[in-house]
Every structure is written in structure tokens, then in C-alpha cells.
PDB file of C-alpha atoms in Angstrom:
ATOM      1  CA  LEU L  28       0.000   0.000   0.000  1.00  0.00           C
ATOM      2  CA  ASN L  29       2.793   2.409   0.898  1.00  0.00           C
ATOM      3  CA  LEU L  30       4.559   1.545  -2.334  1.00  0.00           C
ATOM      4  CA  ARG L  31       1.493   2.396  -4.411  1.00  0.00           C
ATOM      5  CA  LYS L  32       1.071   5.647  -2.532  1.00  0.00           C
ATOM      6  CA  THR L  33       4.699   6.616  -3.139  1.00  0.00           C
ATOM      7  CA  MET L  34       4.414   5.878  -6.848  1.00  0.00           C
ATOM      8  CA  SER L  35       1.270   7.973  -7.027  1.00  0.00           C
ATOM      9  CA  ARG L  36       3.024  10.919  -5.383  1.00  0.00           C
ATOM     10  CA  GLN L  37       5.969  10.592  -7.748  1.00  0.00           C
ATOM     11  CA  ALA L  38       3.694  10.557 -10.782  1.00  0.00           C
ATOM     12  CA  GLN L  39       1.940  13.653  -9.515  1.00  0.00           C
ATOM     13  CA  ALA L  40       5.240  15.425  -8.810  1.00  0.00           C
ATOM     14  CA  THR L  41       6.562  14.645 -12.273  1.00  0.00           C
ATOM     15  CA  LYS L  42       3.469  16.166 -13.884  1.00  0.00           C
ATOM     16  CA  ASN L  43       3.817  19.401 -11.913  1.00  0.00           C
ATOM     17  CA  THR L  44       7.493  20.009 -12.678  1.00  0.00           C
ATOM     18  CA  ILE L  45       9.380  20.669 -15.892  1.00  0.00           C
ATOM     19  CA  THR L  46      13.009  20.554 -17.016  1.00  0.00           C
ATOM     20  CA  LEU L  47      14.855  22.152 -19.927  1.00  0.00           C
ATOM     21  CA  LYS L  48      14.336  19.040 -22.074  1.00  0.00           C
ATOM     22  CA  GLY L  49      10.603  18.854 -21.369  1.00  0.00           C
ATOM     23  CA  SER L  50      10.161  22.578 -21.962  1.00  0.00           C
ATOM     24  CA  THR L  51      12.062  22.388 -25.272  1.00  0.00           C
ATOM     25  CA  GLU L  52       9.721  19.611 -26.445  1.00  0.00           C
ATOM     26  CA  ILE L  53       6.595  21.588 -25.463  1.00  0.00           C
ATOM     27  CA  VAL L  54       7.768  24.824 -27.115  1.00  0.00           C
ATOM     28  CA  THR L  55       8.892  23.052 -30.309  1.00  0.00           C
ATOM     29  CA  GLU L  56       5.550  21.255 -30.531  1.00  0.00           C
ATOM     30  CA  PHE L  57       3.706  24.552 -29.970  1.00  0.00           C
ATOM     31  CA  PHE L  58       5.548  26.140 -32.889  1.00  0.00           C
ATOM     32  CA  GLY L  59       4.647  23.197 -35.119  1.00  0.00           C
ATOM     33  CA  TYR L  60       0.938  23.516 -34.391  1.00  0.00           C
ATOM     34  CA  SER L  61       0.872  27.325 -34.438  1.00  0.00           C
ATOM     35  CA  ILE L  62       2.660  27.510 -37.818  1.00  0.00           C
ATOM     36  CA  ASN L  63       0.197  25.005 -39.269  1.00  0.00           C
ATOM     37  CA  SER L  64      -2.706  26.985 -37.809  1.00  0.00           C
ATOM     38  CA  ILE L  65      -1.477  30.281 -39.290  1.00  0.00           C
ATOM     39  CA  LEU L  66      -0.918  28.723 -42.736  1.00  0.00           C
ATOM     40  CA  TYR L  67      -4.459  27.336 -42.666  1.00  0.00           C
ATOM     41  CA  GLN L  68      -6.235  30.392 -41.213  1.00  0.00           C
ATOM     42  CA  ARG L  69      -4.505  32.794 -43.612  1.00  0.00           C
ATOM     43  CA  GLY L  70      -5.139  30.597 -46.672  1.00  0.00           C
ATOM     44  CA  ILE L  71      -1.447  30.224 -47.593  1.00  0.00           C
ATOM     45  CA  TYR L  72      -2.160  26.596 -48.515  1.00  0.00           C
ATOM     46  CA  PRO L  73      -5.527  25.227 -49.732  1.00  0.00           C
ATOM     47  CA  PRO L  74      -7.853  24.083 -46.918  1.00  0.00           C
ATOM     48  CA  GLU L  75      -8.216  20.604 -48.439  1.00  0.00           C
ATOM     49  CA  SER L  76      -4.489  20.006 -47.841  1.00  0.00           C
ATOM     50  CA  PHE L  77      -5.010  20.013 -44.043  1.00  0.00           C
ATOM     51  CA  SER L  78      -6.227  17.251 -41.728  1.00  0.00           C
ATOM     52  CA  ARG L  79      -7.929  17.571 -38.346  1.00  0.00           C
ATOM     53  CA  VAL L  80      -6.248  16.367 -35.155  1.00  0.00           C
ATOM     54  CA  SER L  81      -7.039  16.878 -31.465  1.00  0.00           C
ATOM     55  CA  LYS L  82      -4.477  18.860 -29.462  1.00  0.00           C
ATOM     56  CA  TYR L  83      -4.608  21.255 -26.492  1.00  0.00           C
ATOM     57  CA  GLY L  84      -8.285  20.350 -26.062  1.00  0.00           C
ATOM     58  CA  LEU L  85      -8.966  21.839 -29.516  1.00  0.00           C
ATOM     59  CA  GLN L  86      -9.547  20.609 -33.049  1.00  0.00           C
ATOM     60  CA  MET L  87      -6.329  21.577 -34.809  1.00  0.00           C
ATOM     61  CA  LEU L  88      -5.487  21.535 -38.518  1.00  0.00           C
ATOM     62  CA  VAL L  89      -2.138  20.193 -39.722  1.00  0.00           C
ATOM     63  CA  THR L  90      -0.830  19.974 -43.252  1.00  0.00           C
ATOM     64  CA  SER L  91      -0.938  16.720 -45.186  1.00  0.00           C
ATOM     65  CA  ASP L  92       1.249  18.223 -47.953  1.00  0.00           C
ATOM     66  CA  ASN L  93       4.384  16.052 -48.069  1.00  0.00           C
ATOM     67  CA  GLY L  94       6.739  18.848 -49.143  1.00  0.00           C
ATOM     68  CA  LEU L  95       5.512  21.202 -46.420  1.00  0.00           C
ATOM     69  CA  GLN L  96       5.637  18.444 -43.788  1.00  0.00           C
ATOM     70  CA  LYS L  97       9.266  17.722 -44.640  1.00  0.00           C
ATOM     71  CA  TYR L  98      10.226  21.410 -44.609  1.00  0.00           C
ATOM     72  CA  LEU L  99       8.549  22.028 -41.236  1.00  0.00           C
ATOM     73  CA  GLN L 100      10.123  18.921 -39.724  1.00  0.00           C
ATOM     74  CA  GLN L 101      13.595  20.109 -40.737  1.00  0.00           C
ATOM     75  CA  VAL L 102      12.961  23.585 -39.308  1.00  0.00           C
ATOM     76  CA  LEU L 103      11.512  22.274 -36.032  1.00  0.00           C
ATOM     77  CA  THR L 104      14.315  19.746 -35.517  1.00  0.00           C
ATOM     78  CA  GLN L 105      16.915  22.496 -35.839  1.00  0.00           C
ATOM     79  CA  LEU L 106      14.833  24.924 -33.767  1.00  0.00           C
ATOM     80  CA  SER L 107      14.624  22.321 -30.980  1.00  0.00           C
ATOM     81  CA  GLU L 108      18.429  22.074 -30.841  1.00  0.00           C
ATOM     82  CA  TRP L 109      18.777  25.850 -30.617  1.00  0.00           C
ATOM     83  CA  LEU L 110      16.021  26.083 -27.978  1.00  0.00           C
ATOM     84  CA  TYR L 111      17.760  23.486 -25.807  1.00  0.00           C
ATOM     85  CA  ALA L 112      21.008  25.439 -26.089  1.00  0.00           C
ATOM     86  CA  GLY L 113      19.251  28.737 -25.269  1.00  0.00           C
ATOM     87  CA  SER L 114      20.423  30.209 -28.585  1.00  0.00           C
ATOM     88  CA  VAL L 115      17.064  31.452 -29.945  1.00  0.00           C
ATOM     89  CA  GLN L 116      15.548  34.874 -29.269  1.00  0.00           C
ATOM     90  CA  LYS L 117      12.743  34.940 -31.795  1.00  0.00           C
ATOM     91  CA  LEU L 118      10.835  33.027 -34.459  1.00  0.00           C
ATOM     92  CA  VAL L 119       8.975  34.996 -37.139  1.00  0.00           C
ATOM     93  CA  LEU L 120       6.563  33.697 -39.770  1.00  0.00           C
ATOM     94  CA  VAL L 121       6.504  36.178 -42.665  1.00  0.00           C
ATOM     95  CA  VAL L 122       3.644  36.261 -45.179  1.00  0.00           C
ATOM     96  CA  THR L 123       4.569  37.784 -48.557  1.00  0.00           C
ATOM     97  CA  SER L 124       2.593  38.514 -51.715  1.00  0.00           C
ATOM     98  CA  LEU L 125       3.776  36.204 -54.505  1.00  0.00           C
ATOM     99  CA  GLU L 126       3.076  38.803 -57.174  1.00  0.00           C
ATOM    100  CA  THR L 127       4.515  41.980 -55.633  1.00  0.00           C
ATOM    101  CA  GLN L 128       6.886  40.461 -53.003  1.00  0.00           C
ATOM    102  CA  THR L 129       5.361  42.893 -50.495  1.00  0.00           C
ATOM    103  CA  VAL L 130       5.495  41.713 -46.875  1.00  0.00           C
ATOM    104  CA  LEU L 131       1.890  41.630 -45.654  1.00  0.00           C
ATOM    105  CA  GLU L 132       2.126  39.971 -42.210  1.00  0.00           C
ATOM    106  CA  ARG L 133       4.757  39.113 -39.596  1.00  0.00           C
ATOM    107  CA  TRP L 134       3.807  36.625 -36.895  1.00  0.00           C
ATOM    108  CA  ASN L 135       6.386  37.320 -34.207  1.00  0.00           C
ATOM    109  CA  PHE L 136       7.188  34.960 -31.309  1.00  0.00           C
ATOM    110  CA  ASP L 137       9.748  36.318 -28.813  1.00  0.00           C
ATOM    111  CA  ILE L 138      11.498  33.631 -26.751  1.00  0.00           C
ATOM    112  CA  GLU L 139      13.136  34.108 -23.354  1.00  0.00           C
ATOM    113  CA  THR L 140      15.112  31.281 -21.732  1.00  0.00           C
ATOM    114  CA  ASP L 141      15.778  30.908 -18.015  1.00  0.00           C
ATOM    115  CA  GLY L 142      19.552  31.131 -17.586  1.00  0.00           C
ATOM    116  CA  SER L 143      19.716  28.810 -14.576  1.00  0.00           C
ATOM    117  CA  SER L 144      18.116  26.020 -16.616  1.00  0.00           C
ATOM    118  CA  LEU L 145      20.895  26.255 -19.200  1.00  0.00           C
ATOM    119  CA  GLU L 146      23.500  25.896 -16.443  1.00  0.00           C
ATOM    120  CA  LYS L 147      21.585  23.016 -14.787  1.00  0.00           C
ATOM    121  CA  PRO L 148      19.511  21.241 -17.502  1.00  0.00           C
ATOM    122  CA  ASP L 149      18.098  18.707 -15.000  1.00  0.00           C
ATOM    123  CA  GLN L 150      16.813  21.423 -12.689  1.00  0.00           C
ATOM    124  CA  GLU L 151      13.058  21.062 -12.133  1.00  0.00           C
ATOM    125  CA  HIS L 152      10.704  24.046 -12.160  1.00  0.00           C
ATOM    126  CA  GLU L 153       7.272  24.056 -10.569  1.00  0.00           C
ATOM    127  CA  LYS L 154       4.567  24.397 -13.212  1.00  0.00           C
ATOM    128  CA  SER L 155       1.816  21.948 -14.077  1.00  0.00           C
ATOM    129  CA  GLU L 156       1.419  20.634 -17.589  1.00  0.00           C
ATOM    130  CA  LYS L 157      -2.277  21.530 -17.389  1.00  0.00           C
ATOM    131  CA  ASP L 158      -1.500  25.220 -16.725  1.00  0.00           C
ATOM    132  CA  ILE L 159       0.992  25.326 -19.617  1.00  0.00           C
ATOM    133  CA  MET L 160      -1.506  23.683 -21.998  1.00  0.00           C
ATOM    134  CA  ASN L 161      -4.232  26.150 -20.961  1.00  0.00           C
ATOM    135  CA  GLU L 162      -1.942  29.091 -21.778  1.00  0.00           C
ATOM    136  CA  ILE L 163      -1.026  27.562 -25.154  1.00  0.00           C
ATOM    137  CA  GLN L 164      -4.695  26.891 -25.905  1.00  0.00           C
ATOM    138  CA  ALA L 165      -5.453  30.606 -25.390  1.00  0.00           C
ATOM    139  CA  ILE L 166      -2.826  31.619 -27.992  1.00  0.00           C
ATOM    140  CA  ILE L 167      -4.071  29.039 -30.506  1.00  0.00           C
ATOM    141  CA  ARG L 168      -7.622  30.355 -30.044  1.00  0.00           C
ATOM    142  CA  GLN L 169      -6.383  33.869 -30.838  1.00  0.00           C
ATOM    143  CA  ILE L 170      -4.637  32.644 -33.999  1.00  0.00           C
ATOM    144  CA  THR L 171      -7.884  30.952 -35.035  1.00  0.00           C
ATOM    145  CA  ALA L 172      -9.805  34.180 -34.375  1.00  0.00           C
ATOM    146  CA  SER L 173      -7.281  36.285 -36.333  1.00  0.00           C
ATOM    147  CA  VAL L 174      -9.442  36.206 -39.468  1.00  0.00           C
ATOM    148  CA  THR L 175     -11.847  38.543 -37.665  1.00  0.00           C
ATOM    149  CA  PHE L 176      -9.340  41.405 -37.336  1.00  0.00           C
ATOM    150  CA  LEU L 177      -6.672  40.878 -40.021  1.00  0.00           C
ATOM    151  CA  PRO L 178      -7.195  42.308 -43.523  1.00  0.00           C
ATOM    152  CA  LEU L 179      -8.208  39.799 -46.182  1.00  0.00           C
ATOM    153  CA  LEU L 180      -5.197  38.541 -48.130  1.00  0.00           C
ATOM    154  CA  GLN L 181      -6.263  39.369 -51.689  1.00  0.00           C
ATOM    155  CA  ASP L 182      -3.095  38.050 -53.361  1.00  0.00           C
ATOM    156  CA  ALA L 183      -1.718  34.537 -53.558  1.00  0.00           C
ATOM    157  CA  CYS L 184       0.910  34.457 -50.801  1.00  0.00           C
ATOM    158  CA  THR L 185       3.991  32.563 -49.736  1.00  0.00           C
ATOM    159  CA  PHE L 186       5.693  32.370 -46.352  1.00  0.00           C
ATOM    160  CA  ASP L 187       9.170  32.347 -44.804  1.00  0.00           C
ATOM    161  CA  LEU L 188      10.321  31.312 -41.351  1.00  0.00           C
ATOM    162  CA  LEU L 189      12.985  33.524 -39.773  1.00  0.00           C
ATOM    163  CA  VAL L 190      14.844  32.392 -36.658  1.00  0.00           C
ATOM    164  CA  TYR L 191      16.825  34.967 -34.675  1.00  0.00           C
ATOM    165  CA  THR L 192      19.771  33.250 -32.965  1.00  0.00           C
ATOM    166  CA  ASP L 193      22.997  34.062 -31.157  1.00  0.00           C
ATOM    167  CA  ASN L 194      25.814  35.030 -33.527  1.00  0.00           C
ATOM    168  CA  ASN L 195      27.969  32.064 -32.549  1.00  0.00           C
ATOM    169  CA  VAL L 196      25.559  29.204 -33.371  1.00  0.00           C
ATOM    170  CA  ASP L 197      26.441  26.516 -35.888  1.00  0.00           C
ATOM    171  CA  VAL L 198      24.228  27.165 -38.911  1.00  0.00           C
ATOM    172  CA  PRO L 199      23.444  24.229 -41.252  1.00  0.00           C
ATOM    173  CA  GLN L 200      24.291  24.782 -44.932  1.00  0.00           C
ATOM    174  CA  THR L 201      20.610  24.605 -45.880  1.00  0.00           C
ATOM    175  CA  TRP L 202      19.956  27.798 -43.864  1.00  0.00           C
ATOM    176  CA  GLU L 203      20.884  31.270 -45.055  1.00  0.00           C
ATOM    177  CA  GLU L 204      21.009  34.752 -43.590  1.00  0.00           C
ATOM    178  CA  SER L 205      17.975  36.898 -44.308  1.00  0.00           C
ATOM    179  CA  ASP L 206      16.912  40.500 -44.012  1.00  0.00           C
ATOM    180  CA  PRO L 207      14.231  40.998 -41.314  1.00  0.00           C
ATOM    181  CA  LYS L 208      11.436  41.494 -43.894  1.00  0.00           C
ATOM    182  CA  TYR L 209       9.761  44.367 -42.069  1.00  0.00           C
ATOM    183  CA  ILE L 210       6.371  45.780 -43.062  1.00  0.00           C
ATOM    184  CA  ASN L 211       5.983  49.346 -44.285  1.00  0.00           C
ATOM    185  CA  ASN L 212       3.123  51.141 -42.527  1.00  0.00           C
ATOM    186  CA  GLN L 213       2.276  48.343 -40.103  1.00  0.00           C
ATOM    187  CA  GLN L 214      -0.356  47.839 -37.420  1.00  0.00           C
ATOM    188  CA  GLU L 215       0.296  45.476 -34.513  1.00  0.00           C
ATOM    189  CA  VAL L 216      -1.901  43.214 -32.418  1.00  0.00           C
ATOM    190  CA  ARG L 217      -0.322  41.698 -29.308  1.00  0.00           C
ATOM    191  CA  LEU L 218      -1.402  38.140 -28.590  1.00  0.00           C
ATOM    192  CA  ARG L 219      -1.145  36.178 -25.360  1.00  0.00           C
ATOM    193  CA  SER L 220       2.028  34.663 -23.979  1.00  0.00           C
ATOM    194  CA  PHE L 221       2.812  31.374 -22.298  1.00  0.00           C
ATOM    195  CA  SER L 222       5.545  30.250 -19.933  1.00  0.00           C
ATOM    196  CA  THR L 223       6.899  26.854 -18.941  1.00  0.00           C
ATOM    197  CA  LYS L 224       9.093  28.546 -16.288  1.00  0.00           C
ATOM    198  CA  VAL L 225      12.053  27.529 -18.486  1.00  0.00           C
ATOM    199  CA  HIS L 226      10.943  29.248 -21.705  1.00  0.00           C
ATOM    200  CA  LYS L 227       8.604  32.206 -22.116  1.00  0.00           C
ATOM    201  CA  VAL L 228       6.991  32.892 -25.495  1.00  0.00           C
ATOM    202  CA  ASP L 229       5.363  36.264 -26.303  1.00  0.00           C
ATOM    203  CA  ALA L 230       3.258  36.391 -29.482  1.00  0.00           C
ATOM    204  CA  MET L 231       2.380  39.340 -31.707  1.00  0.00           C
ATOM    205  CA  VAL L 232       1.126  39.772 -35.267  1.00  0.00           C
ATOM    206  CA  ALA L 233       1.948  42.814 -37.407  1.00  0.00           C
ATOM    207  CA  TYR L 234       0.096  43.488 -40.644  1.00  0.00           C
ATOM    208  CA  LYS L 235       0.223  45.997 -43.447  1.00  0.00           C
ATOM    209  CA  ALA L 236      -2.249  48.813 -42.807  1.00  0.00           C
ATOM    210  CA  GLU L 237      -4.565  49.976 -45.559  1.00  0.00           C
ATOM    211  CA  ASP L 238      -2.994  52.810 -47.555  1.00  0.00           C
TER     212      ASP L 238
END
């Protein structure tokens, strides 16, 4: 009986604490789902190329396009390495008009990393998985609702993913330096943030204002 009780306490304790590794997995997964959600909501890819899955207590849409899946997997794998090393400050999804090459939207995710977790990766922080998932759910809901306040994208559009890193990181050959792709005459809408106690992510979308 005591043994069962001890195991139960341990299981509960594990669920209410988080380490650098666990946080990196949660944040990487969040970026995967949020990028998919933005691409669907903003019509960058046709709606029929997405499939429904359950995540964060929501019905999420993820791409079933093989080329896009492969590209996102490569980006997220590299992003995960940089997150674990504390080398990432920001991820930006940029939406650009195919015809004019004008930048129309910038989905900006600022990332802060707890310095003590980088020094002691096994250090446990007190935060329940449920609380983290609730905070992430709130951001995803805002992305889903973005069609109500963002201007309609009249043009066919493409997207880029920009990752802001420390200057001394090892950059794979398939990555290249980019200009920041700012928007002329932009409006901003700040979205919610979430924190794992190891990483904090602040979200914001900027869009081109009507001339």
C-alpha cells in the first residue's frame, strides 16, 4: 500500500514540474501547431491540404502536404536544438505577396530562456502541464480568431520562417542569412504569452495597414 502511494506521489510530482528538455519539447511542438494553424487560417495553402487532429483540447489543422511536412520537420528539428542550447531569441513567420513580393504579415514569437536552466539542464521548475496547456490553448484560439481582425489577403501568398539566434551558433548549410522582412506602414496586435518557467513565449502579429 505504501509503495502504491509513493508511486502515485511521484507521478503527480513529475506532472507538476518541468526541465529544460521537457520545456524544449513543449515549445517546439507549440511552434509546429501554431505555424500550421497560421498557414491554414490565412489561406497560404488550400484548406483541403489540411487534416484535423485533437491537441490542447482543440480541433487543430495540420498539413498533409508532403513537401511542407518535410520542410517544417527540418525547421523544427533544428529549432529544438537551438532552444535546448538557449540560442534562440525569436521566431517569425513572414507572409509575402507572390506577385509583388510585399510583406503583408509578420507573426512574431519572442522567446526568453531561463539562464539557470541552461546551467543546470536537469533542474526542475514548478509548473503543471495543465497550466501550460491552458496558456497555449489561449494563444491558438487567438490565432484561429485572427481572421476577424486581419485584412483579407487578396493576393496569392507565400511564407518564410525567420529564426533569430545568437551570432555564434552553428548554422546548417541549408539555412541562409535573411533580411528581417519588415512591413511598411504596419499595425500590430499583441497576442497572449505562455511560460513553462524555463521558456517564455510572447506572441504578436503585425500586418500591413490599408494605404
